[in-house]
Tab-separated table of N, CA and C in Angstrom:
chain	number	residue	atom	x	y	z
A	1	MET	N	-8.504	120.417	-29.685
A	1	MET	CA	-7.834	119.165	-29.922
A	1	MET	C	-7.398	119.175	-31.384
A	2	LYS	N	-6.300	118.564	-31.647
A	2	LYS	CA	-5.730	118.545	-32.998
A	2	LYS	C	-5.394	117.164	-33.419
A	3	THR	N	-5.051	116.998	-34.681
A	3	THR	CA	-4.537	115.691	-35.131
A	3	THR	C	-3.322	115.327	-34.274
A	4	LEU	N	-3.290	114.098	-33.840
A	4	LEU	CA	-2.241	113.755	-32.871
A	4	LEU	C	-1.778	112.343	-33.122
A	5	ASP	N	-0.519	112.123	-33.050
A	5	ASP	CA	0.112	110.803	-32.981
A	5	ASP	C	1.184	110.854	-31.908
A	6	SER	N	1.071	109.998	-30.966
A	6	SER	CA	1.974	110.057	-29.827
A	6	SER	C	3.403	109.733	-30.173
A	7	ASN	N	3.617	109.067	-31.345
A	7	ASN	CA	4.914	108.625	-31.751
A	7	ASN	C	5.302	109.129	-33.115
A	8	LEU	N	5.246	110.430	-33.351
A	8	LEU	CA	5.500	110.931	-34.663
A	8	LEU	C	6.844	110.575	-35.198
A	9	ASP	N	7.866	110.443	-34.413
A	9	ASP	CA	9.180	110.092	-34.869
A	9	ASP	C	9.242	108.675	-35.455
A	10	ASP	N	8.376	107.810	-34.931
A	10	ASP	CA	8.381	106.411	-35.327
A	10	ASP	C	7.174	106.072	-36.210
A	11	ARG	N	6.477	107.085	-36.696
A	11	ARG	CA	5.239	106.837	-37.429
A	11	ARG	C	5.555	106.087	-38.715
A	12	PRO	N	4.923	104.900	-38.863
A	12	PRO	CA	5.179	104.105	-40.074
A	12	PRO	C	4.597	104.787	-41.322
A	13	ASP	N	5.092	104.408	-42.411
A	13	ASP	CA	4.651	104.939	-43.713
A	13	ASP	C	3.439	104.113	-44.159
A	14	VAL	N	2.290	104.434	-43.543
A	14	VAL	CA	1.048	103.698	-43.774
A	14	VAL	C	-0.026	104.648	-44.144
A	15	GLU	N	-0.781	104.364	-45.200
A	15	GLU	CA	-1.876	105.246	-45.600
A	15	GLU	C	-3.104	104.942	-44.811
A	16	VAL	N	-3.683	105.996	-44.200
A	16	VAL	CA	-4.907	105.877	-43.455
A	16	VAL	C	-6.041	106.515	-44.269
A	17	ASP	N	-7.129	105.746	-44.451
A	17	ASP	CA	-8.204	106.183	-45.312
A	17	ASP	C	-9.568	106.057	-44.667
A	18	ASP	N	-9.721	106.659	-43.435
A	18	ASP	CA	-11.036	106.565	-42.801
A	18	ASP	C	-11.527	107.885	-42.241
A	19	GLY	N	-10.801	108.970	-42.522
A	19	GLY	CA	-11.215	110.309	-42.037
A	19	GLY	C	-10.832	110.602	-40.631
A	20	SER	N	-10.150	109.682	-39.918
A	20	SER	CA	-9.790	109.928	-38.544
A	20	SER	C	-8.726	110.962	-38.468
A	21	GLN	N	-8.815	111.805	-37.435
A	21	GLN	CA	-7.867	112.857	-37.153
A	21	GLN	C	-6.908	112.507	-35.993
A	22	PHE	N	-7.166	111.392	-35.365
A	22	PHE	CA	-6.404	110.987	-34.202
A	22	PHE	C	-5.858	109.582	-34.399
A	23	SER	N	-4.576	109.400	-34.077
A	23	SER	CA	-3.998	108.052	-34.280
A	23	SER	C	-2.790	107.888	-33.313
A	24	ILE	N	-2.455	106.668	-33.077
A	24	ILE	CA	-1.186	106.305	-32.403
A	24	ILE	C	-0.464	105.334	-33.253
A	25	SER	N	0.825	105.287	-33.181
A	25	SER	CA	1.630	104.303	-33.859
A	25	SER	C	1.771	103.061	-32.960
A	26	VAL	N	1.727	101.920	-33.563
A	26	VAL	CA	1.869	100.659	-32.842
A	26	VAL	C	2.903	99.793	-33.542
A	27	GLN	N	3.490	98.874	-32.810
A	27	GLN	CA	4.391	97.886	-33.337
A	27	GLN	C	4.222	96.578	-32.632
A	28	ALA	N	4.172	95.484	-33.370
A	28	ALA	CA	3.971	94.157	-32.830
A	28	ALA	C	5.215	93.729	-32.089
A	29	ALA	N	5.087	93.433	-30.817
A	29	ALA	CA	6.228	92.936	-30.016
A	29	ALA	C	6.188	91.422	-29.978
A	30	TRP	N	7.261	90.804	-29.482
A	30	TRP	CA	7.344	89.342	-29.441
A	30	TRP	C	6.175	88.762	-28.605
A	31	ASN	N	5.793	89.377	-27.506
A	31	ASN	CA	4.750	88.858	-26.676
A	31	ASN	C	3.365	89.070	-27.257
A	32	ASP	N	3.256	89.754	-28.391
A	32	ASP	CA	1.986	89.900	-29.121
A	32	ASP	C	1.736	88.740	-30.109
A	33	ILE	N	2.758	87.887	-30.276
A	33	ILE	CA	2.694	86.850	-31.331
A	33	ILE	C	2.092	85.548	-30.746
A	34	ASP	N	1.150	84.922	-31.485
A	34	ASP	CA	0.556	83.682	-31.080
A	34	ASP	C	1.266	82.489	-31.703
A	35	LYS	N	0.786	81.266	-31.472
A	35	LYS	CA	1.427	80.056	-32.018
A	35	LYS	C	1.426	80.012	-33.539
A	36	LEU	N	0.548	80.753	-34.156
A	36	LEU	CA	0.499	80.715	-35.640
A	36	LEU	C	1.455	81.729	-36.276
A	37	GLY	N	2.165	82.513	-35.441
A	37	GLY	CA	3.196	83.435	-35.946
A	37	GLY	C	2.652	84.779	-36.307
A	38	HIS	N	1.426	85.091	-35.924
A	38	HIS	CA	0.928	86.439	-36.193
A	38	HIS	C	0.386	87.043	-34.872
A	39	VAL	N	0.076	88.304	-34.923
A	39	VAL	CA	-0.377	89.065	-33.710
A	39	VAL	C	-1.641	88.467	-33.205
A	40	THR	N	-1.687	88.233	-31.885
A	40	THR	CA	-2.927	87.736	-31.211
A	40	THR	C	-3.971	88.825	-31.165
A	41	ASN	N	-5.255	88.464	-31.178
A	41	ASN	CA	-6.279	89.486	-31.181
A	41	ASN	C	-6.263	90.340	-29.973
A	42	ALA	N	-5.723	89.872	-28.830
A	42	ALA	CA	-5.674	90.679	-27.615
A	42	ALA	C	-4.878	92.006	-27.813
A	43	ALA	N	-3.827	91.898	-28.671
A	43	ALA	CA	-3.024	93.108	-28.966
A	43	ALA	C	-3.857	94.183	-29.684
A	44	TYR	N	-4.682	93.740	-30.611
A	44	TYR	CA	-5.532	94.702	-31.361
A	44	TYR	C	-6.475	95.448	-30.382
A	45	TRP	N	-7.091	94.683	-29.475
A	45	TRP	CA	-7.994	95.305	-28.506
A	45	TRP	C	-7.228	96.222	-27.543
A	46	ARG	N	-6.047	95.815	-27.107
A	46	ARG	CA	-5.169	96.669	-26.224
A	46	ARG	C	-4.858	97.977	-26.973
A	47	TRP	N	-4.511	97.871	-28.241
A	47	TRP	CA	-4.189	99.125	-28.996
A	47	TRP	C	-5.429	100.010	-29.143
A	48	CYS	N	-6.609	99.425	-29.245
A	48	CYS	CA	-7.824	100.270	-29.269
A	48	CYS	C	-7.898	101.004	-27.967
A	49	ASP	N	-7.727	100.319	-26.767
A	49	ASP	CA	-7.800	100.929	-25.508
A	49	ASP	C	-6.778	102.057	-25.399
A	50	ASP	N	-5.483	101.783	-25.828
A	50	ASP	CA	-4.456	102.799	-25.711
A	50	ASP	C	-4.883	104.032	-26.516
A	51	ALA	N	-5.328	103.844	-27.770
A	51	ALA	CA	-5.722	104.982	-28.606
A	51	ALA	C	-6.880	105.748	-28.026
A	52	ARG	N	-7.876	104.986	-27.486
A	52	ARG	CA	-9.076	105.637	-26.971
A	52	ARG	C	-8.783	106.477	-25.720
A	53	VAL	N	-7.955	105.960	-24.811
A	53	VAL	CA	-7.563	106.702	-23.594
A	53	VAL	C	-6.828	107.967	-23.968
A	54	GLN	N	-5.862	107.861	-24.897
A	54	GLN	CA	-5.097	109.047	-25.292
A	54	GLN	C	-5.986	110.053	-25.990
A	55	TYR	N	-6.906	109.583	-26.859
A	55	TYR	CA	-7.871	110.384	-27.554
A	55	TYR	C	-8.740	111.168	-26.536
A	56	ILE	N	-9.271	110.442	-25.554
A	56	ILE	CA	-10.150	111.071	-24.575
A	56	ILE	C	-9.409	112.132	-23.714
A	57	MET	N	-8.155	111.807	-23.380
A	57	MET	CA	-7.344	112.797	-22.630
A	57	MET	C	-7.012	114.016	-23.476
A	58	ALA	N	-6.707	113.780	-24.771
A	58	ALA	CA	-6.415	114.906	-25.695
A	58	ALA	C	-7.640	115.778	-25.876
A	59	ALA	N	-8.848	115.204	-25.706
A	59	ALA	CA	-10.069	115.954	-25.827
A	59	ALA	C	-10.465	116.709	-24.536
A	60	GLY	N	-9.704	116.537	-23.490
A	60	GLY	CA	-9.886	117.339	-22.325
A	60	GLY	C	-10.365	116.628	-21.029
A	61	LEU	N	-10.656	115.304	-21.114
A	61	LEU	CA	-10.942	114.645	-19.859
A	61	LEU	C	-9.618	114.274	-19.210
A	62	GLN	N	-9.602	114.292	-17.886
A	62	GLN	CA	-8.375	113.983	-17.159
A	62	GLN	C	-8.094	112.513	-17.230
A	63	GLU	N	-6.836	112.178	-16.910
A	63	GLU	CA	-6.356	110.808	-16.858
A	63	GLU	C	-7.293	110.027	-15.948
A	64	PRO	N	-7.661	108.765	-16.342
A	64	PRO	CA	-8.545	108.035	-15.472
A	64	PRO	C	-8.017	107.834	-14.042
A	65	ALA	N	-8.922	108.000	-13.107
A	65	ALA	CA	-8.584	107.839	-11.645
A	65	ALA	C	-9.860	107.521	-10.910
A	66	PRO	N	-9.733	106.851	-9.744
A	66	PRO	CA	-10.915	106.449	-8.996
A	66	PRO	C	-11.883	107.554	-8.601
A	67	ASP	N	-11.383	108.799	-8.470
A	67	ASP	CA	-12.222	109.882	-8.028
A	67	ASP	C	-12.722	110.795	-9.191
A	68	ARG	N	-12.578	110.365	-10.387
A	68	ARG	CA	-13.028	111.089	-11.582
A	68	ARG	C	-14.002	110.282	-12.428
A	69	PRO	N	-14.888	110.935	-13.118
A	69	PRO	CA	-15.716	110.195	-14.069
A	69	PRO	C	-14.861	109.499	-15.126
A	70	CYS	N	-15.289	108.362	-15.548
A	70	CYS	CA	-14.532	107.682	-16.595
A	70	CYS	C	-15.489	106.942	-17.539
A	71	PHE	N	-15.025	106.754	-18.768
A	71	PHE	CA	-15.764	106.025	-19.725
A	71	PHE	C	-15.656	104.537	-19.468
A	72	VAL	N	-16.799	103.838	-19.490
A	72	VAL	CA	-16.873	102.420	-19.306
A	72	VAL	C	-17.408	101.786	-20.575
A	73	ILE	N	-16.832	100.703	-21.003
A	73	ILE	CA	-17.255	100.042	-22.212
A	73	ILE	C	-18.548	99.265	-21.984
A	74	LEU	N	-19.581	99.593	-22.795
A	74	LEU	CA	-20.826	98.823	-22.724
A	74	LEU	C	-20.782	97.658	-23.699
A	75	SER	N	-20.212	97.891	-24.847
A	75	SER	CA	-20.089	96.798	-25.873
A	75	SER	C	-18.965	97.166	-26.818
A	76	ALA	N	-18.407	96.092	-27.448
A	76	ALA	CA	-17.361	96.259	-28.428
A	76	ALA	C	-17.556	95.168	-29.508
A	77	THR	N	-17.407	95.564	-30.733
A	77	THR	CA	-17.428	94.623	-31.866
A	77	THR	C	-16.227	94.866	-32.722
A	78	GLY	N	-15.706	93.810	-33.331
A	78	GLY	CA	-14.530	93.961	-34.149
A	78	GLY	C	-14.526	93.058	-35.370
A	79	THR	N	-13.797	93.493	-36.411
A	79	THR	CA	-13.664	92.697	-37.600
A	79	THR	C	-12.150	92.671	-37.972
A	80	PHE	N	-11.642	91.450	-38.037
A	80	PHE	CA	-10.251	91.225	-38.422
A	80	PHE	C	-10.163	90.962	-39.889
A	81	SER	N	-9.370	91.780	-40.641
A	81	SER	CA	-9.320	91.732	-42.074
A	81	SER	C	-7.989	91.199	-42.623
A	82	ALA	N	-6.906	91.348	-41.859
A	82	ALA	CA	-5.601	90.901	-42.279
A	82	ALA	C	-4.734	90.647	-41.042
A	83	SER	N	-3.727	89.802	-41.253
A	83	SER	CA	-2.800	89.459	-40.189
A	83	SER	C	-1.691	90.491	-40.069
A	84	MET	N	-1.163	90.612	-38.842
A	84	MET	CA	-0.023	91.491	-38.563
A	84	MET	C	1.080	90.600	-38.060
A	85	LEU	N	2.324	90.854	-38.434
A	85	LEU	CA	3.455	89.995	-38.089
A	85	LEU	C	4.380	90.674	-37.086
A	86	TYR	N	5.278	89.871	-36.519
A	86	TYR	CA	6.257	90.337	-35.531
A	86	TYR	C	7.048	91.559	-36.101
A	87	GLN	N	7.155	92.568	-35.302
A	87	GLN	CA	7.858	93.834	-35.543
A	87	GLN	C	7.211	94.686	-36.615
A	88	GLU	N	6.097	94.266	-37.166
A	88	GLU	CA	5.409	95.092	-38.121
A	88	GLU	C	4.858	96.318	-37.401
A	89	LYS	N	4.870	97.451	-38.119
A	89	LYS	CA	4.316	98.698	-37.590
A	89	LYS	C	3.041	99.023	-38.249
A	90	GLY	N	2.210	99.735	-37.478
A	90	GLY	CA	0.886	100.157	-38.013
A	90	GLY	C	0.391	101.389	-37.299
A	91	ILE	N	-0.765	101.839	-37.706
A	91	ILE	CA	-1.375	102.997	-37.117
A	91	ILE	C	-2.785	102.639	-36.683
A	92	MET	N	-3.056	102.949	-35.379
A	92	MET	CA	-4.408	102.663	-34.813
A	92	MET	C	-5.113	104.009	-34.722
A	93	THR	N	-6.222	104.172	-35.407
A	93	THR	CA	-6.966	105.425	-35.370
A	93	THR	C	-8.135	105.345	-34.388
A	94	CYS	N	-8.614	106.459	-33.951
A	94	CYS	CA	-9.778	106.519	-33.082
A	94	CYS	C	-10.559	107.792	-33.434
A	95	ARG	N	-11.864	107.639	-33.542
A	95	ARG	CA	-12.737	108.811	-33.717
A	95	ARG	C	-14.098	108.556	-33.152
A	96	THR	N	-14.820	109.591	-32.848
A	96	THR	CA	-16.189	109.484	-32.332
A	96	THR	C	-17.124	109.566	-33.475
A	97	ILE	N	-18.101	108.660	-33.531
A	97	ILE	CA	-19.093	108.633	-34.567
A	97	ILE	C	-20.490	108.983	-34.065
A	98	ARG	N	-20.681	108.950	-32.731
A	98	ARG	CA	-21.933	109.377	-32.087
A	98	ARG	C	-21.579	109.908	-30.719
A	99	LEU	N	-22.223	111.031	-30.382
A	99	LEU	CA	-22.010	111.627	-29.040
A	99	LEU	C	-23.314	111.946	-28.453
A	100	GLY	N	-23.743	111.177	-27.435
A	100	GLY	CA	-24.980	111.351	-26.742
A	100	GLY	C	-24.806	112.202	-25.454
A	101	ARG	N	-25.815	112.250	-24.614
A	101	ARG	CA	-25.760	113.012	-23.393
A	101	ARG	C	-24.796	112.368	-22.351
A	102	THR	N	-24.822	111.061	-22.171
A	102	THR	CA	-23.933	110.394	-21.243
A	102	THR	C	-23.129	109.273	-21.913
A	103	SER	N	-23.422	109.022	-23.188
A	103	SER	CA	-22.709	107.946	-23.892
A	103	SER	C	-22.174	108.389	-25.232
A	104	THR	N	-21.297	107.553	-25.784
A	104	THR	CA	-20.643	107.844	-27.032
A	104	THR	C	-20.309	106.552	-27.761
A	105	THR	N	-20.098	106.642	-29.056
A	105	THR	CA	-19.646	105.552	-29.848
A	105	THR	C	-18.333	105.936	-30.547
A	106	THR	N	-17.313	105.107	-30.330
A	106	THR	CA	-16.034	105.369	-30.986
A	106	THR	C	-15.769	104.260	-32.066
A	107	GLN	N	-15.016	104.656	-33.059
A	107	GLN	CA	-14.653	103.706	-34.141
A	107	GLN	C	-13.145	103.715	-34.237
A	108	HIS	N	-12.575	102.531	-34.338
A	108	HIS	CA	-11.115	102.354	-34.405
A	108	HIS	C	-10.766	101.539	-35.641
A	109	SER	N	-9.584	101.811	-36.183
A	109	SER	CA	-9.066	101.001	-37.269
A	109	SER	C	-7.556	100.832	-37.160
A	110	LEU	N	-7.058	99.658	-37.435
A	110	LEU	CA	-5.626	99.425	-37.485
A	110	LEU	C	-5.256	99.379	-38.961
A	111	TRP	N	-4.301	100.241	-39.327
A	111	TRP	CA	-3.862	100.338	-40.722
A	111	TRP	C	-2.453	99.833	-40.811
A	112	LEU	N	-2.207	98.963	-41.794
A	112	LEU	CA	-0.903	98.438	-42.131
A	112	LEU	C	-0.569	98.840	-43.543
A	113	LYS	N	0.599	98.474	-44.045
A	113	LYS	CA	0.988	98.868	-45.403
A	113	LYS	C	0.014	98.354	-46.436
A	114	GLY	N	-0.659	97.242	-46.210
A	114	GLY	CA	-1.609	96.707	-47.139
A	114	GLY	C	-3.021	97.195	-47.019
A	115	GLY	N	-3.233	98.134	-46.037
A	115	GLY	CA	-4.608	98.684	-45.838
A	115	GLY	C	-5.109	98.427	-44.447
A	116	ARG	N	-6.413	98.485	-44.324
A	116	ARG	CA	-7.048	98.264	-43.016
A	116	ARG	C	-6.993	96.783	-42.657
A	117	ALA	N	-6.443	96.494	-41.405
A	117	ALA	CA	-6.311	95.125	-40.953
A	117	ALA	C	-7.340	94.774	-39.922
A	118	PHE	N	-7.920	95.788	-39.290
A	118	PHE	CA	-8.857	95.535	-38.193
A	118	PHE	C	-9.711	96.801	-38.011
A	119	SER	N	-10.941	96.610	-37.666
A	119	SER	CA	-11.825	97.731	-37.324
A	119	SER	C	-12.689	97.312	-36.128
A	120	ALA	N	-13.009	98.267	-35.309
A	120	ALA	CA	-13.807	97.996	-34.108
A	120	ALA	C	-14.702	99.180	-33.791
A	121	THR	N	-15.779	98.931	-33.111
A	121	THR	CA	-16.703	99.949	-32.642
A	121	THR	C	-16.966	99.676	-31.169
A	122	PHE	N	-16.913	100.780	-30.410
A	122	PHE	CA	-17.114	100.698	-28.956
A	122	PHE	C	-18.293	101.587	-28.576
A	123	GLU	N	-19.186	101.100	-27.691
A	123	GLU	CA	-20.225	101.888	-27.067
A	123	GLU	C	-19.725	102.137	-25.677
A	124	LEU	N	-19.671	103.414	-25.305
A	124	LEU	CA	-19.103	103.799	-23.997
A	124	LEU	C	-20.109	104.693	-23.273
A	125	VAL	N	-20.047	104.636	-21.960
A	125	VAL	CA	-20.888	105.495	-21.115
A	125	VAL	C	-19.968	106.134	-20.068
A	126	LEU	N	-20.174	107.458	-19.841
A	126	LEU	CA	-19.375	108.159	-18.841
A	126	LEU	C	-20.030	107.908	-17.502
A	127	VAL	N	-19.259	107.391	-16.539
A	127	VAL	CA	-19.763	106.964	-15.241
A	127	VAL	C	-19.112	107.773	-14.123
A	128	ASP	N	-19.935	108.253	-13.187
A	128	ASP	CA	-19.437	108.854	-11.985
A	128	ASP	C	-19.049	107.672	-11.086
A	129	GLN	N	-17.724	107.530	-10.795
A	129	GLN	CA	-17.277	106.336	-10.087
A	129	GLN	C	-17.719	106.308	-8.634
A	130	SER	N	-18.053	107.466	-8.066
A	130	SER	CA	-18.542	107.461	-6.686
A	130	SER	C	-19.940	106.894	-6.533
A	131	THR	N	-20.769	106.990	-7.635
A	131	THR	CA	-22.138	106.525	-7.568
A	131	THR	C	-22.373	105.289	-8.459
A	132	GLY	N	-21.433	105.111	-9.425
A	132	GLY	CA	-21.673	104.046	-10.382
A	132	GLY	C	-22.726	104.309	-11.439
A	133	ARG	N	-23.157	105.571	-11.500
A	133	ARG	CA	-24.250	105.953	-12.388
A	133	ARG	C	-23.729	106.814	-13.558
A	134	PRO	N	-24.438	106.749	-14.723
A	134	PRO	CA	-24.028	107.602	-15.832
A	134	PRO	C	-24.057	109.114	-15.438
A	135	THR	N	-23.181	109.830	-16.028
A	135	THR	CA	-23.091	111.306	-15.765
A	135	THR	C	-22.946	111.982	-17.080
A	136	PRO	N	-23.477	113.241	-17.234
A	136	PRO	CA	-23.383	113.948	-18.556
A	136	PRO	C	-21.918	114.188	-18.958
A	137	ILE	N	-21.745	114.065	-20.258
A	137	ILE	CA	-20.427	114.348	-20.873
A	137	ILE	C	-20.197	115.838	-20.818
A	138	PRO	N	-19.070	116.309	-20.272
A	138	PRO	CA	-18.777	117.766	-20.133
A	138	PRO	C	-18.838	118.447	-21.505
A	139	GLN	N	-19.316	119.721	-21.474
A	139	GLN	CA	-19.444	120.466	-22.743
A	139	GLN	C	-18.083	120.709	-23.410
A	140	ALA	N	-17.026	120.921	-22.636
A	140	ALA	CA	-15.723	121.175	-23.230
A	140	ALA	C	-15.257	119.903	-24.014
A	141	PHE	N	-15.514	118.739	-23.474
A	141	PHE	CA	-15.167	117.482	-24.195
A	141	PHE	C	-15.999	117.390	-25.443
A	142	ARG	N	-17.310	117.660	-25.323
A	142	ARG	CA	-18.214	117.563	-26.479
A	142	ARG	C	-17.801	118.472	-27.597
A	143	SER	N	-17.389	119.698	-27.214
A	143	SER	CA	-16.927	120.680	-28.216
A	143	SER	C	-15.659	120.243	-28.905
A	144	ALA	N	-14.671	119.731	-28.129
A	144	ALA	CA	-13.425	119.260	-28.725
A	144	ALA	C	-13.591	118.113	-29.652
A	145	VAL	N	-14.384	117.135	-29.235
A	145	VAL	CA	-14.629	115.965	-30.081
A	145	VAL	C	-15.450	116.339	-31.305
A	146	GLY	N	-16.464	117.192	-31.100
A	146	GLY	CA	-17.314	117.652	-32.192
A	146	GLY	C	-16.489	118.360	-33.242
A	147	ALA	N	-15.586	119.210	-32.851
A	147	ALA	CA	-14.749	119.969	-33.804
A	147	ALA	C	-13.780	119.016	-34.505
A	148	LEU	N	-13.173	118.084	-33.809
A	148	LEU	CA	-12.218	117.174	-34.365
A	148	LEU	C	-12.863	116.186	-35.392
A	149	ASP	N	-14.006	115.610	-34.994
A	149	ASP	CA	-14.599	114.617	-35.795
A	149	ASP	C	-15.794	115.047	-36.612
A	150	GLY	N	-16.030	116.344	-36.592
A	150	GLY	CA	-17.113	116.895	-37.468
A	150	GLY	C	-18.535	116.522	-37.016
A	151	LEU	N	-18.691	116.409	-35.757
A	151	LEU	CA	-20.064	116.123	-35.215
A	151	LEU	C	-20.819	117.433	-34.958
A	152	LEU	N	-22.087	117.411	-35.136
A	152	LEU	CA	-22.908	118.583	-34.796
A	152	LEU	C	-23.028	118.702	-33.304
A	153	PRO	N	-23.104	119.891	-32.787
A	153	PRO	CA	-23.291	120.037	-31.329
A	153	PRO	C	-24.584	119.355	-30.895
A	154	GLY	N	-24.557	118.755	-29.724
A	154	GLY	CA	-25.759	118.140	-29.253
A	154	GLY	C	-25.862	117.986	-27.785
């Protein structure tokens, strides 16, 4: 797995300062704006999901489907630091900060021209959808994520 941005042609000129090697470009659309004129928090969470799914697929897990194991969110916490406005562009990063046997912790940040606007942490568990039970994270995924994010093998 390598540094990746799904929209390199449209990548905004935004400095990212969190050590993440994976990111996607985002832009606030009209339907992301709330009554106060800035981006609603639902858009921030959606961009986290978009970045995380692309990150997971880039690390070697297949696209989510009912017959494949998938990561399920156990918990999510977020901190909003700055507002984002209509048509503003940013970069959403994703990286793994903990990798267990069946679970993992990812960290996300939304970067705008003024710096970090949002950060979130997700606790995820890999679930076998046929049984609904946790299943071990595949070694190939562990190796790809470990190499990208500097985690020790475990």
